Amino acid sequence: MKPVINLVIYLLLTLHAATAQVTKEQKSEAIDSVIKLMNERYIFPETAKKIELHLRKQQSNKAYDTISSAEAFAAKLTTDVRSICHDKHVTIRYSAEPLAINRNNDLMQISEEERKGYAEFLRFENYGVKKLEVLRGNIGYIDFKFLCGTEYAGDFYAAMMNYVQHTDALIIDFRHCGGAMSDNVIPFLCSYFFTDKTHLNDLYWRERNFTQQTWTQVVVPGKKYLNKPIYILTSGGTFSGAEEMAYDLKNLKRATIIGEVTGGGANPGGSVNLTKHFNMFLPVGRAINPITKTNWEGVGVQPDSLIMPRLALQKAHILAMKSSFNTSTDPGWKDELIRLIAQVEKETPVFTKVTFRLKGYANAKEVSVAGSFNEWSASSAKMKRQGDEWIVETIAEPGKHMYKFVIDGQWIIDPGNKETEMENGYSNSVVIVK
């Protein structure tokens, strides 16, 4: 969902996370704080009460007593809360570094002392843009890791949109995009795609009991990207604000969605520190689309063309060039597009079957494998219990892939595989697919 400004703080907190022991007192303090904050601020008050009852029952049943790892406790607490609310935004995390008992009043903002470091982080991360280029056939391509506010990236995003302005179609890649960090970035970007002021979305906030409308702008820096096709690529890892932009443009019939059903998180909120070492993402609002009168919470955004994420870019690229062919009046360019389309069609990757196995974890409710072969989607390759292990057969391109198992929301490296590799501060298991 759009206002997820503290996603970056979450990323930083996760990078500093480490295995640590947690005491009984620390667990009780974290549970009490979760219950208090959910009752006070969670978007659905009735659900918050049910969560309180469930967590107290878990405590009385000693469900947390044998957990000694702080990370495992955070994962278990997250799973228990989600088992009632089914809200994928709700996440409890552990930080090895002490946290300030913080800004409980405004989850949508960061403090002044954090702002400089936040701005530097965004700059180092290229404001969430992984790749910006013009593909063969004069097709624009933007690959997002996340979306951030225009107060930090407005000039950058305007330059980005002007860079692709001359292209004949635009592909926006949200397959790896985990969300947006501001309530202004989606209206800003979408403003390039509409001539007139257009109603995109509404956000209802429990606190103050009000509804906020979001609209596109009539005027943008540079030229608008009008009357040309837009394709949005999705995966099971597409989440939150990325889903909203896909959902908005799909319902306004301004973009074609290609890929996998998205993650299904439509309740905006922010990060709050529960204790000195535990942090929670707390949803305090919900989206209401002006066309559908609902949102994508729990169901995800349904693609117009359902295809495995690894093939989505190729399909969108071909469709974009075919659209350009149909509208072009230049015979020479049409011949070139025919050649390029045939060229891209021949580049379909070859996949190999690969089986993943995980021993133990007999009491787990849901286990999956996520990795570079499936866009790190925790929902694409769910495992089944067979005997004393969990098994799944999936497909991957030949070569090296990194992966992790996801056990009831907790990500772990493969205990049966000694081969690991670091990426972006995370240790991942490695498999070579032949």
JSON list of C-alpha atoms in Angstrom, two decimals, residues 62-284:
[
{"chain": "A", "resi": 62, "resn": "LYS", "atom": "CA", "xyz": [3.00, -21.99, 26.80]},
{"chain": "A", "resi": 63, "resn": "ALA", "atom": "CA", "xyz": [3.38, -21.75, 23.02]},
{"chain": "A", "resi": 64, "resn": "TYR", "atom": "CA", "xyz": [6.33, -19.36, 23.34]},
{"chain": "A", "resi": 65, "resn": "ASP", "atom": "CA", "xyz": [8.05, -20.86, 26.37]},
{"chain": "A", "resi": 66, "resn": "THR", "atom": "CA", "xyz": [10.41, -23.17, 24.48]},
{"chain": "A", "resi": 67, "resn": "ILE", "atom": "CA", "xyz": [11.48, -20.56, 21.92]},
{"chain": "A", "resi": 68, "resn": "SER", "atom": "CA", "xyz": [14.94, -19.26, 22.77]},
{"chain": "A", "resi": 69, "resn": "SER", "atom": "CA", "xyz": [15.86, -17.52, 19.49]},
{"chain": "A", "resi": 70, "resn": "ALA", "atom": "CA", "xyz": [14.74, -13.90, 19.21]},
{"chain": "A", "resi": 71, "resn": "GLU", "atom": "CA", "xyz": [14.26, -14.20, 15.46]},
{"chain": "A", "resi": 72, "resn": "ALA", "atom": "CA", "xyz": [12.25, -17.42, 15.84]},
{"chain": "A", "resi": 73, "resn": "PHE", "atom": "CA", "xyz": [10.06, -15.76, 18.48]},
{"chain": "A", "resi": 74, "resn": "ALA", "atom": "CA", "xyz": [9.42, -12.77, 16.19]},
{"chain": "A", "resi": 75, "resn": "ALA", "atom": "CA", "xyz": [8.49, -15.12, 13.34]},
{"chain": "A", "resi": 76, "resn": "LYS", "atom": "CA", "xyz": [6.17, -17.14, 15.58]},
{"chain": "A", "resi": 77, "resn": "LEU", "atom": "CA", "xyz": [4.48, -14.01, 16.92]},
{"chain": "A", "resi": 78, "resn": "THR", "atom": "CA", "xyz": [4.01, -12.74, 13.36]},
{"chain": "A", "resi": 79, "resn": "THR", "atom": "CA", "xyz": [2.48, -16.07, 12.32]},
{"chain": "A", "resi": 80, "resn": "ASP", "atom": "CA", "xyz": [0.10, -16.08, 15.29]},
{"chain": "A", "resi": 81, "resn": "VAL", "atom": "CA", "xyz": [-1.09, -12.52, 14.63]},
{"chain": "A", "resi": 82, "resn": "ARG", "atom": "CA", "xyz": [-1.54, -13.20, 10.91]},
{"chain": "A", "resi": 83, "resn": "SER", "atom": "CA", "xyz": [-3.46, -16.40, 11.63]},
{"chain": "A", "resi": 84, "resn": "ILE", "atom": "CA", "xyz": [-6.27, -14.15, 12.89]},
{"chain": "A", "resi": 85, "resn": "CYS", "atom": "CA", "xyz": [-6.02, -11.03, 10.73]},
{"chain": "A", "resi": 86, "resn": "HIS", "atom": "CA", "xyz": [-4.54, -12.60, 7.56]},
{"chain": "A", "resi": 87, "resn": "ASP", "atom": "CA", "xyz": [-2.82, -9.25, 7.00]},
{"chain": "A", "resi": 88, "resn": "LYS", "atom": "CA", "xyz": [0.56, -9.71, 5.30]},
{"chain": "A", "resi": 89, "resn": "HIS", "atom": "CA", "xyz": [1.66, -6.22, 6.24]},
{"chain": "A", "resi": 90, "resn": "VAL", "atom": "CA", "xyz": [1.71, -7.15, 9.93]},
{"chain": "A", "resi": 91, "resn": "THR", "atom": "CA", "xyz": [5.26, -8.21, 10.68]},
{"chain": "A", "resi": 92, "resn": "ILE", "atom": "CA", "xyz": [7.25, -8.39, 13.91]},
{"chain": "A", "resi": 93, "resn": "ARG", "atom": "CA", "xyz": [11.02, -8.31, 13.59]},
{"chain": "A", "resi": 94, "resn": "TYR", "atom": "CA", "xyz": [14.01, -8.53, 15.91]},
{"chain": "A", "resi": 95, "resn": "SER", "atom": "CA", "xyz": [16.90, -6.05, 15.89]},
{"chain": "A", "resi": 96, "resn": "ALA", "atom": "CA", "xyz": [20.23, -6.84, 17.54]},
{"chain": "A", "resi": 97, "resn": "GLU", "atom": "CA", "xyz": [20.88, -3.11, 17.83]},
{"chain": "A", "resi": 98, "resn": "PRO", "atom": "CA", "xyz": [18.85, -1.30, 20.51]},
{"chain": "A", "resi": 99, "resn": "LEU", "atom": "CA", "xyz": [15.83, 0.60, 19.21]},
{"chain": "A", "resi": 100, "resn": "ALA", "atom": "CA", "xyz": [14.45, 3.85, 20.52]},
{"chain": "A", "resi": 101, "resn": "ILE", "atom": "CA", "xyz": [10.97, 3.59, 21.99]},
{"chain": "A", "resi": 102, "resn": "ASN", "atom": "CA", "xyz": [9.73, 5.77, 19.30]},
{"chain": "A", "resi": 103, "resn": "ARG", "atom": "CA", "xyz": [7.42, 7.98, 17.34]},
{"chain": "A", "resi": 104, "resn": "ASN", "atom": "CA", "xyz": [4.17, 6.25, 18.20]},
{"chain": "A", "resi": 105, "resn": "ASN", "atom": "CA", "xyz": [2.11, 9.25, 17.17]},
{"chain": "A", "resi": 106, "resn": "ASP", "atom": "CA", "xyz": [2.85, 9.31, 13.45]},
{"chain": "A", "resi": 107, "resn": "LEU", "atom": "CA", "xyz": [3.80, 6.03, 11.81]},
{"chain": "A", "resi": 108, "resn": "MET", "atom": "CA", "xyz": [3.88, 7.67, 8.40]},
{"chain": "A", "resi": 109, "resn": "GLN", "atom": "CA", "xyz": [6.84, 9.91, 9.19]},
{"chain": "A", "resi": 110, "resn": "ILE", "atom": "CA", "xyz": [10.45, 9.52, 10.22]},
{"chain": "A", "resi": 111, "resn": "SER", "atom": "CA", "xyz": [12.22, 11.70, 12.74]},
{"chain": "A", "resi": 112, "resn": "GLU", "atom": "CA", "xyz": [14.50, 14.56, 11.74]},
{"chain": "A", "resi": 113, "resn": "GLU", "atom": "CA", "xyz": [17.55, 12.73, 13.08]},
{"chain": "A", "resi": 114, "resn": "GLU", "atom": "CA", "xyz": [16.75, 9.78, 10.80]},
{"chain": "A", "resi": 115, "resn": "ARG", "atom": "CA", "xyz": [16.02, 11.87, 7.73]},
{"chain": "A", "resi": 116, "resn": "LYS", "atom": "CA", "xyz": [19.62, 12.42, 6.59]},
{"chain": "A", "resi": 117, "resn": "GLY", "atom": "CA", "xyz": [20.51, 8.74, 6.82]},
{"chain": "A", "resi": 118, "resn": "TYR", "atom": "CA", "xyz": [17.25, 7.86, 5.10]},
{"chain": "A", "resi": 119, "resn": "ALA", "atom": "CA", "xyz": [18.00, 10.22, 2.22]},
{"chain": "A", "resi": 120, "resn": "GLU", "atom": "CA", "xyz": [21.48, 8.78, 1.84]},
{"chain": "A", "resi": 121, "resn": "PHE", "atom": "CA", "xyz": [20.12, 5.24, 1.82]},
{"chain": "A", "resi": 122, "resn": "LEU", "atom": "CA", "xyz": [17.71, 6.15, -0.97]},
{"chain": "A", "resi": 123, "resn": "ARG", "atom": "CA", "xyz": [20.50, 7.76, -2.99]},
{"chain": "A", "resi": 124, "resn": "PHE", "atom": "CA", "xyz": [22.74, 4.73, -2.61]},
{"chain": "A", "resi": 125, "resn": "GLU", "atom": "CA", "xyz": [19.81, 2.53, -3.72]},
{"chain": "A", "resi": 126, "resn": "ASN", "atom": "CA", "xyz": [19.23, 4.71, -6.80]},
{"chain": "A", "resi": 127, "resn": "TYR", "atom": "CA", "xyz": [15.83, 5.67, -5.39]},
{"chain": "A", "resi": 128, "resn": "GLY", "atom": "CA", "xyz": [14.57, 2.15, -5.89]},
{"chain": "A", "resi": 129, "resn": "VAL", "atom": "CA", "xyz": [15.27, 1.96, -9.62]},
{"chain": "A", "resi": 130, "resn": "LYS", "atom": "CA", "xyz": [17.21, -1.20, -10.47]},
{"chain": "A", "resi": 131, "resn": "LYS", "atom": "CA", "xyz": [17.31, -0.65, -14.21]},
{"chain": "A", "resi": 132, "resn": "LEU", "atom": "CA", "xyz": [16.28, 2.04, -16.70]},
{"chain": "A", "resi": 133, "resn": "GLU", "atom": "CA", "xyz": [16.76, 1.42, -20.39]},
{"chain": "A", "resi": 134, "resn": "VAL", "atom": "CA", "xyz": [15.27, 1.37, -23.86]},
{"chain": "A", "resi": 135, "resn": "LEU", "atom": "CA", "xyz": [14.79, -2.18, -25.12]},
{"chain": "A", "resi": 136, "resn": "ARG", "atom": "CA", "xyz": [14.97, -3.34, -28.70]},
{"chain": "A", "resi": 137, "resn": "GLY", "atom": "CA", "xyz": [12.10, -1.96, -30.74]},
{"chain": "A", "resi": 138, "resn": "ASN", "atom": "CA", "xyz": [12.12, 1.38, -28.88]},
{"chain": "A", "resi": 139, "resn": "ILE", "atom": "CA", "xyz": [10.34, 0.03, -25.80]},
{"chain": "A", "resi": 140, "resn": "GLY", "atom": "CA", "xyz": [10.94, 1.80, -22.48]},
{"chain": "A", "resi": 141, "resn": "TYR", "atom": "CA", "xyz": [11.77, -0.33, -19.42]},
{"chain": "A", "resi": 142, "resn": "ILE", "atom": "CA", "xyz": [11.86, 0.62, -15.72]},
{"chain": "A", "resi": 143, "resn": "ASP", "atom": "CA", "xyz": [12.64, -2.00, -13.07]},
{"chain": "A", "resi": 144, "resn": "PHE", "atom": "CA", "xyz": [11.71, -0.96, -9.51]},
{"chain": "A", "resi": 145, "resn": "LYS", "atom": "CA", "xyz": [12.90, -2.43, -6.22]},
{"chain": "A", "resi": 146, "resn": "PHE", "atom": "CA", "xyz": [10.75, 0.06, -4.29]},
{"chain": "A", "resi": 147, "resn": "LEU", "atom": "CA", "xyz": [9.09, 3.45, -4.78]},
{"chain": "A", "resi": 148, "resn": "CYS", "atom": "CA", "xyz": [10.04, 6.44, -2.64]},
{"chain": "A", "resi": 149, "resn": "GLY", "atom": "CA", "xyz": [8.63, 9.91, -2.00]},
{"chain": "A", "resi": 150, "resn": "THR", "atom": "CA", "xyz": [8.92, 12.80, -4.41]},
{"chain": "A", "resi": 151, "resn": "GLU", "atom": "CA", "xyz": [10.54, 14.95, -1.70]},
{"chain": "A", "resi": 152, "resn": "TYR", "atom": "CA", "xyz": [13.59, 12.72, -2.19]},
{"chain": "A", "resi": 153, "resn": "ALA", "atom": "CA", "xyz": [13.24, 11.43, -5.75]},
{"chain": "A", "resi": 154, "resn": "GLY", "atom": "CA", "xyz": [10.94, 13.86, -7.55]},
{"chain": "A", "resi": 155, "resn": "ASP", "atom": "CA", "xyz": [13.63, 15.26, -9.85]},
{"chain": "A", "resi": 156, "resn": "PHE", "atom": "CA", "xyz": [15.07, 11.78, -10.39]},
{"chain": "A", "resi": 157, "resn": "TYR", "atom": "CA", "xyz": [11.70, 10.26, -11.31]},
{"chain": "A", "resi": 158, "resn": "ALA", "atom": "CA", "xyz": [10.87, 13.21, -13.58]},
{"chain": "A", "resi": 159, "resn": "ALA", "atom": "CA", "xyz": [14.19, 12.72, -15.42]},
{"chain": "A", "resi": 160, "resn": "MET", "atom": "CA", "xyz": [13.43, 8.99, -15.61]},
{"chain": "A", "resi": 161, "resn": "MET", "atom": "CA", "xyz": [10.04, 9.58, -17.20]},
{"chain": "A", "resi": 162, "resn": "ASN", "atom": "CA", "xyz": [11.50, 12.06, -19.65]},
{"chain": "A", "resi": 163, "resn": "TYR", "atom": "CA", "xyz": [14.22, 9.57, -20.57]},
{"chain": "A", "resi": 164, "resn": "VAL", "atom": "CA", "xyz": [11.59, 7.08, -21.81]},
{"chain": "A", "resi": 165, "resn": "GLN", "atom": "CA", "xyz": [9.24, 9.75, -23.20]},
{"chain": "A", "resi": 166, "resn": "HIS", "atom": "CA", "xyz": [10.21, 9.06, -26.84]},
{"chain": "A", "resi": 167, "resn": "THR", "atom": "CA", "xyz": [9.54, 5.30, -26.63]},
{"chain": "A", "resi": 168, "resn": "ASP", "atom": "CA", "xyz": [6.52, 3.63, -28.25]},
{"chain": "A", "resi": 169, "resn": "ALA", "atom": "CA", "xyz": [5.48, 1.60, -25.19]},
{"chain": "A", "resi": 170, "resn": "LEU", "atom": "CA", "xyz": [6.55, 1.32, -21.56]},
{"chain": "A", "resi": 171, "resn": "ILE", "atom": "CA", "xyz": [7.20, -1.74, -19.41]},
{"chain": "A", "resi": 172, "resn": "ILE", "atom": "CA", "xyz": [7.18, -1.19, -15.63]},
{"chain": "A", "resi": 173, "resn": "ASP", "atom": "CA", "xyz": [8.72, -4.12, -13.79]},
{"chain": "A", "resi": 174, "resn": "PHE", "atom": "CA", "xyz": [7.27, -4.65, -10.30]},
{"chain": "A", "resi": 175, "resn": "ARG", "atom": "CA", "xyz": [8.26, -8.31, -10.03]},
{"chain": "A", "resi": 176, "resn": "HIS", "atom": "CA", "xyz": [10.77, -7.48, -7.28]},
{"chain": "A", "resi": 177, "resn": "CYS", "atom": "CA", "xyz": [9.06, -4.39, -5.88]},
{"chain": "A", "resi": 178, "resn": "GLY", "atom": "CA", "xyz": [8.10, -4.58, -2.19]},
{"chain": "A", "resi": 179, "resn": "GLY", "atom": "CA", "xyz": [6.14, -1.37, -1.88]},
{"chain": "A", "resi": 180, "resn": "ALA", "atom": "CA", "xyz": [6.06, 2.42, -1.71]},
{"chain": "A", "resi": 181, "resn": "MET", "atom": "CA", "xyz": [7.37, 4.67, 1.03]},
{"chain": "A", "resi": 182, "resn": "SER", "atom": "CA", "xyz": [5.20, 7.74, 0.54]},
{"chain": "A", "resi": 183, "resn": "ASP", "atom": "CA", "xyz": [1.63, 8.69, -0.27]},
{"chain": "A", "resi": 184, "resn": "ASN", "atom": "CA", "xyz": [2.75, 11.02, -3.07]},
{"chain": "A", "resi": 185, "resn": "VAL", "atom": "CA", "xyz": [4.84, 8.83, -5.37]},
{"chain": "A", "resi": 186, "resn": "ILE", "atom": "CA", "xyz": [2.06, 6.84, -7.07]},
{"chain": "A", "resi": 187, "resn": "PRO", "atom": "CA", "xyz": [-0.06, 9.90, -7.94]},
{"chain": "A", "resi": 188, "resn": "PHE", "atom": "CA", "xyz": [3.10, 11.58, -9.23]},
{"chain": "A", "resi": 189, "resn": "LEU", "atom": "CA", "xyz": [4.11, 8.72, -11.53]},
{"chain": "A", "resi": 190, "resn": "CYS", "atom": "CA", "xyz": [0.56, 8.03, -12.70]},
{"chain": "A", "resi": 191, "resn": "SER", "atom": "CA", "xyz": [0.14, 11.72, -13.58]},
{"chain": "A", "resi": 192, "resn": "TYR", "atom": "CA", "xyz": [2.35, 11.09, -16.62]},
{"chain": "A", "resi": 193, "resn": "PHE", "atom": "CA", "xyz": [-0.23, 8.65, -18.00]},
{"chain": "A", "resi": 194, "resn": "PHE", "atom": "CA", "xyz": [-3.42, 10.78, -17.96]},
{"chain": "A", "resi": 195, "resn": "THR", "atom": "CA", "xyz": [-4.33, 14.05, -19.63]},
{"chain": "A", "resi": 196, "resn": "ASP", "atom": "CA", "xyz": [-6.90, 15.14, -17.06]},
{"chain": "A", "resi": 197, "resn": "LYS", "atom": "CA", "xyz": [-7.02, 14.98, -13.29]},
{"chain": "A", "resi": 198, "resn": "THR", "atom": "CA", "xyz": [-7.91, 11.35, -12.51]},
{"chain": "A", "resi": 199, "resn": "HIS", "atom": "CA", "xyz": [-9.15, 9.73, -9.30]},
{"chain": "A", "resi": 200, "resn": "LEU", "atom": "CA", "xyz": [-6.77, 6.88, -8.45]},
{"chain": "A", "resi": 201, "resn": "ASN", "atom": "CA", "xyz": [-7.57, 5.59, -4.97]},
{"chain": "A", "resi": 202, "resn": "ASP", "atom": "CA", "xyz": [-8.99, 6.35, -1.52]},
{"chain": "A", "resi": 203, "resn": "LEU", "atom": "CA", "xyz": [-7.41, 5.58, 1.83]},
{"chain": "A", "resi": 204, "resn": "TYR", "atom": "CA", "xyz": [-9.52, 5.26, 4.96]},
{"chain": "A", "resi": 205, "resn": "TRP", "atom": "CA", "xyz": [-7.66, 5.91, 8.23]},
{"chain": "A", "resi": 206, "resn": "ARG", "atom": "CA", "xyz": [-8.95, 4.59, 11.55]},
{"chain": "A", "resi": 207, "resn": "GLU", "atom": "CA", "xyz": [-7.35, 7.43, 13.46]},
{"chain": "A", "resi": 208, "resn": "ARG", "atom": "CA", "xyz": [-9.36, 10.62, 12.95]},
{"chain": "A", "resi": 209, "resn": "ASN", "atom": "CA", "xyz": [-11.91, 8.51, 11.04]},
{"chain": "A", "resi": 210, "resn": "PHE", "atom": "CA", "xyz": [-11.34, 10.13, 7.65]},
{"chain": "A", "resi": 211, "resn": "THR", "atom": "CA", "xyz": [-10.90, 9.18, 4.01]},
{"chain": "A", "resi": 212, "resn": "GLN", "atom": "CA", "xyz": [-8.05, 10.57, 1.93]},
{"chain": "A", "resi": 213, "resn": "GLN", "atom": "CA", "xyz": [-8.47, 10.76, -1.86]},
{"chain": "A", "resi": 214, "resn": "THR", "atom": "CA", "xyz": [-5.55, 10.52, -4.28]},
{"chain": "A", "resi": 215, "resn": "TRP", "atom": "CA", "xyz": [-5.67, 12.07, -7.74]},
{"chain": "A", "resi": 216, "resn": "THR", "atom": "CA", "xyz": [-3.23, 12.56, -10.59]},
{"chain": "A", "resi": 217, "resn": "GLN", "atom": "CA", "xyz": [-1.81, 15.99, -11.40]},
{"chain": "A", "resi": 218, "resn": "VAL", "atom": "CA", "xyz": [-2.66, 17.90, -14.56]},
{"chain": "A", "resi": 219, "resn": "VAL", "atom": "CA", "xyz": [0.85, 19.33, -14.87]},
{"chain": "A", "resi": 220, "resn": "VAL", "atom": "CA", "xyz": [4.06, 17.30, -14.54]},
{"chain": "A", "resi": 221, "resn": "PRO", "atom": "CA", "xyz": [7.75, 18.13, -14.98]},
{"chain": "A", "resi": 222, "resn": "GLY", "atom": "CA", "xyz": [8.47, 17.50, -18.66]},
{"chain": "A", "resi": 223, "resn": "LYS", "atom": "CA", "xyz": [6.12, 15.75, -21.07]},
{"chain": "A", "resi": 224, "resn": "LYS", "atom": "CA", "xyz": [3.38, 13.23, -20.30]},
{"chain": "A", "resi": 225, "resn": "TYR", "atom": "CA", "xyz": [3.40, 9.66, -21.54]},
{"chain": "A", "resi": 226, "resn": "LEU", "atom": "CA", "xyz": [0.01, 9.61, -23.24]},
{"chain": "A", "resi": 227, "resn": "ASN", "atom": "CA", "xyz": [-1.80, 7.31, -25.68]},
{"chain": "A", "resi": 228, "resn": "LYS", "atom": "CA", "xyz": [0.93, 4.68, -25.62]},
{"chain": "A", "resi": 229, "resn": "PRO", "atom": "CA", "xyz": [0.69, 1.16, -24.15]},
{"chain": "A", "resi": 230, "resn": "ILE", "atom": "CA", "xyz": [1.89, 0.45, -20.61]},
{"chain": "A", "resi": 231, "resn": "TYR", "atom": "CA", "xyz": [2.67, -3.06, -19.37]},
{"chain": "A", "resi": 232, "resn": "ILE", "atom": "CA", "xyz": [3.21, -3.88, -15.68]},
{"chain": "A", "resi": 233, "resn": "LEU", "atom": "CA", "xyz": [5.07, -7.05, -14.71]},
{"chain": "A", "resi": 234, "resn": "THR", "atom": "CA", "xyz": [4.10, -8.78, -11.46]},
{"chain": "A", "resi": 235, "resn": "SER", "atom": "CA", "xyz": [5.04, -11.75, -9.31]},
{"chain": "A", "resi": 236, "resn": "GLY", "atom": "CA", "xyz": [3.99, -13.19, -5.96]},
{"chain": "A", "resi": 237, "resn": "GLY", "atom": "CA", "xyz": [6.61, -10.87, -4.47]},
{"chain": "A", "resi": 238, "resn": "THR", "atom": "CA", "xyz": [4.95, -7.74, -5.86]},
{"chain": "A", "resi": 239, "resn": "PHE", "atom": "CA", "xyz": [3.51, -6.11, -2.76]},
{"chain": "A", "resi": 240, "resn": "SER", "atom": "CA", "xyz": [1.85, -3.10, -1.18]},
{"chain": "A", "resi": 241, "resn": "GLY", "atom": "CA", "xyz": [2.35, 0.17, -3.11]},
{"chain": "A", "resi": 242, "resn": "ALA", "atom": "CA", "xyz": [3.50, -1.69, -6.23]},
{"chain": "A", "resi": 243, "resn": "GLU", "atom": "CA", "xyz": [0.22, -3.60, -6.11]},
{"chain": "A", "resi": 244, "resn": "GLU", "atom": "CA", "xyz": [-1.72, -0.38, -5.74]},
{"chain": "A", "resi": 245, "resn": "MET", "atom": "CA", "xyz": [-0.21, 1.20, -8.83]},
{"chain": "A", "resi": 246, "resn": "ALA", "atom": "CA", "xyz": [-0.89, -1.98, -10.82]},
{"chain": "A", "resi": 247, "resn": "TYR", "atom": "CA", "xyz": [-4.44, -2.17, -9.43]},
{"chain": "A", "resi": 248, "resn": "ASP", "atom": "CA", "xyz": [-5.18, 1.51, -10.11]},
{"chain": "A", "resi": 249, "resn": "LEU", "atom": "CA", "xyz": [-3.91, 1.45, -13.70]},
{"chain": "A", "resi": 250, "resn": "LYS", "atom": "CA", "xyz": [-5.59, -1.86, -14.45]},
{"chain": "A", "resi": 251, "resn": "ASN", "atom": "CA", "xyz": [-9.01, -0.65, -13.30]},
{"chain": "A", "resi": 252, "resn": "LEU", "atom": "CA", "xyz": [-8.57, 2.61, -15.18]},
{"chain": "A", "resi": 253, "resn": "LYS", "atom": "CA", "xyz": [-7.75, 0.48, -18.26]},
{"chain": "A", "resi": 254, "resn": "ARG", "atom": "CA", "xyz": [-4.45, 2.29, -18.64]},
{"chain": "A", "resi": 255, "resn": "ALA", "atom": "CA", "xyz": [-2.11, -0.69, -18.24]},
{"chain": "A", "resi": 256, "resn": "THR", "atom": "CA", "xyz": [-1.95, -4.40, -19.03]},
{"chain": "A", "resi": 257, "resn": "ILE", "atom": "CA", "xyz": [-0.79, -6.57, -16.12]},
{"chain": "A", "resi": 258, "resn": "ILE", "atom": "CA", "xyz": [1.43, -9.52, -17.05]},
{"chain": "A", "resi": 259, "resn": "GLY", "atom": "CA", "xyz": [2.82, -12.15, -14.69]},
{"chain": "A", "resi": 260, "resn": "GLU", "atom": "CA", "xyz": [1.72, -13.76, -11.45]},
{"chain": "A", "resi": 261, "resn": "VAL", "atom": "CA", "xyz": [-0.97, -12.87, -8.90]},
{"chain": "A", "resi": 262, "resn": "THR", "atom": "CA", "xyz": [0.57, -10.36, -6.49]},
{"chain": "A", "resi": 263, "resn": "GLY", "atom": "CA", "xyz": [1.14, -10.71, -2.75]},
{"chain": "A", "resi": 264, "resn": "GLY", "atom": "CA", "xyz": [-2.13, -9.19, -1.52]},
{"chain": "A", "resi": 265, "resn": "GLY", "atom": "CA", "xyz": [-1.28, -6.36, 0.90]},
{"chain": "A", "resi": 266, "resn": "ALA", "atom": "CA", "xyz": [-3.59, -3.33, 0.78]},
{"chain": "A", "resi": 267, "resn": "ASN", "atom": "CA", "xyz": [-3.56, -1.96, 4.34]},
{"chain": "A", "resi": 268, "resn": "PRO", "atom": "CA", "xyz": [-1.11, 0.95, 4.71]},
{"chain": "A", "resi": 269, "resn": "GLY", "atom": "CA", "xyz": [0.75, 1.73, 7.88]},
{"chain": "A", "resi": 270, "resn": "GLY", "atom": "CA", "xyz": [4.18, 2.22, 9.34]},
{"chain": "A", "resi": 271, "resn": "SER", "atom": "CA", "xyz": [6.91, 0.85, 11.53]},
{"chain": "A", "resi": 272, "resn": "VAL", "atom": "CA", "xyz": [6.77, 1.17, 15.31]},
{"chain": "A", "resi": 273, "resn": "ASN", "atom": "CA", "xyz": [9.27, -0.05, 17.88]},
{"chain": "A", "resi": 274, "resn": "LEU", "atom": "CA", "xyz": [7.57, -2.36, 20.36]},
{"chain": "A", "resi": 275, "resn": "THR", "atom": "CA", "xyz": [10.50, -2.72, 22.75]},
{"chain": "A", "resi": 276, "resn": "LYS", "atom": "CA", "xyz": [14.23, -2.08, 22.69]},
{"chain": "A", "resi": 277, "resn": "HIS", "atom": "CA", "xyz": [14.72, -5.02, 20.34]},
{"chain": "A", "resi": 278, "resn": "PHE", "atom": "CA", "xyz": [11.39, -5.76, 18.66]},
{"chain": "A", "resi": 279, "resn": "ASN", "atom": "CA", "xyz": [9.72, -3.76, 15.90]},
{"chain": "A", "resi": 280, "resn": "MET", "atom": "CA", "xyz": [6.35, -4.16, 14.19]},
{"chain": "A", "resi": 281, "resn": "PHE", "atom": "CA", "xyz": [4.81, -2.95, 10.97]},
{"chain": "A", "resi": 282, "resn": "LEU", "atom": "CA", "xyz": [1.34, -1.81, 11.97]},
{"chain": "A", "resi": 283, "resn": "PRO", "atom": "CA", "xyz": [-1.41, -1.21, 9.35]},
{"chain": "A", "resi": 284, "resn": "VAL", "atom": "CA", "xyz": [-3.61, 1.73, 10.33]}
]
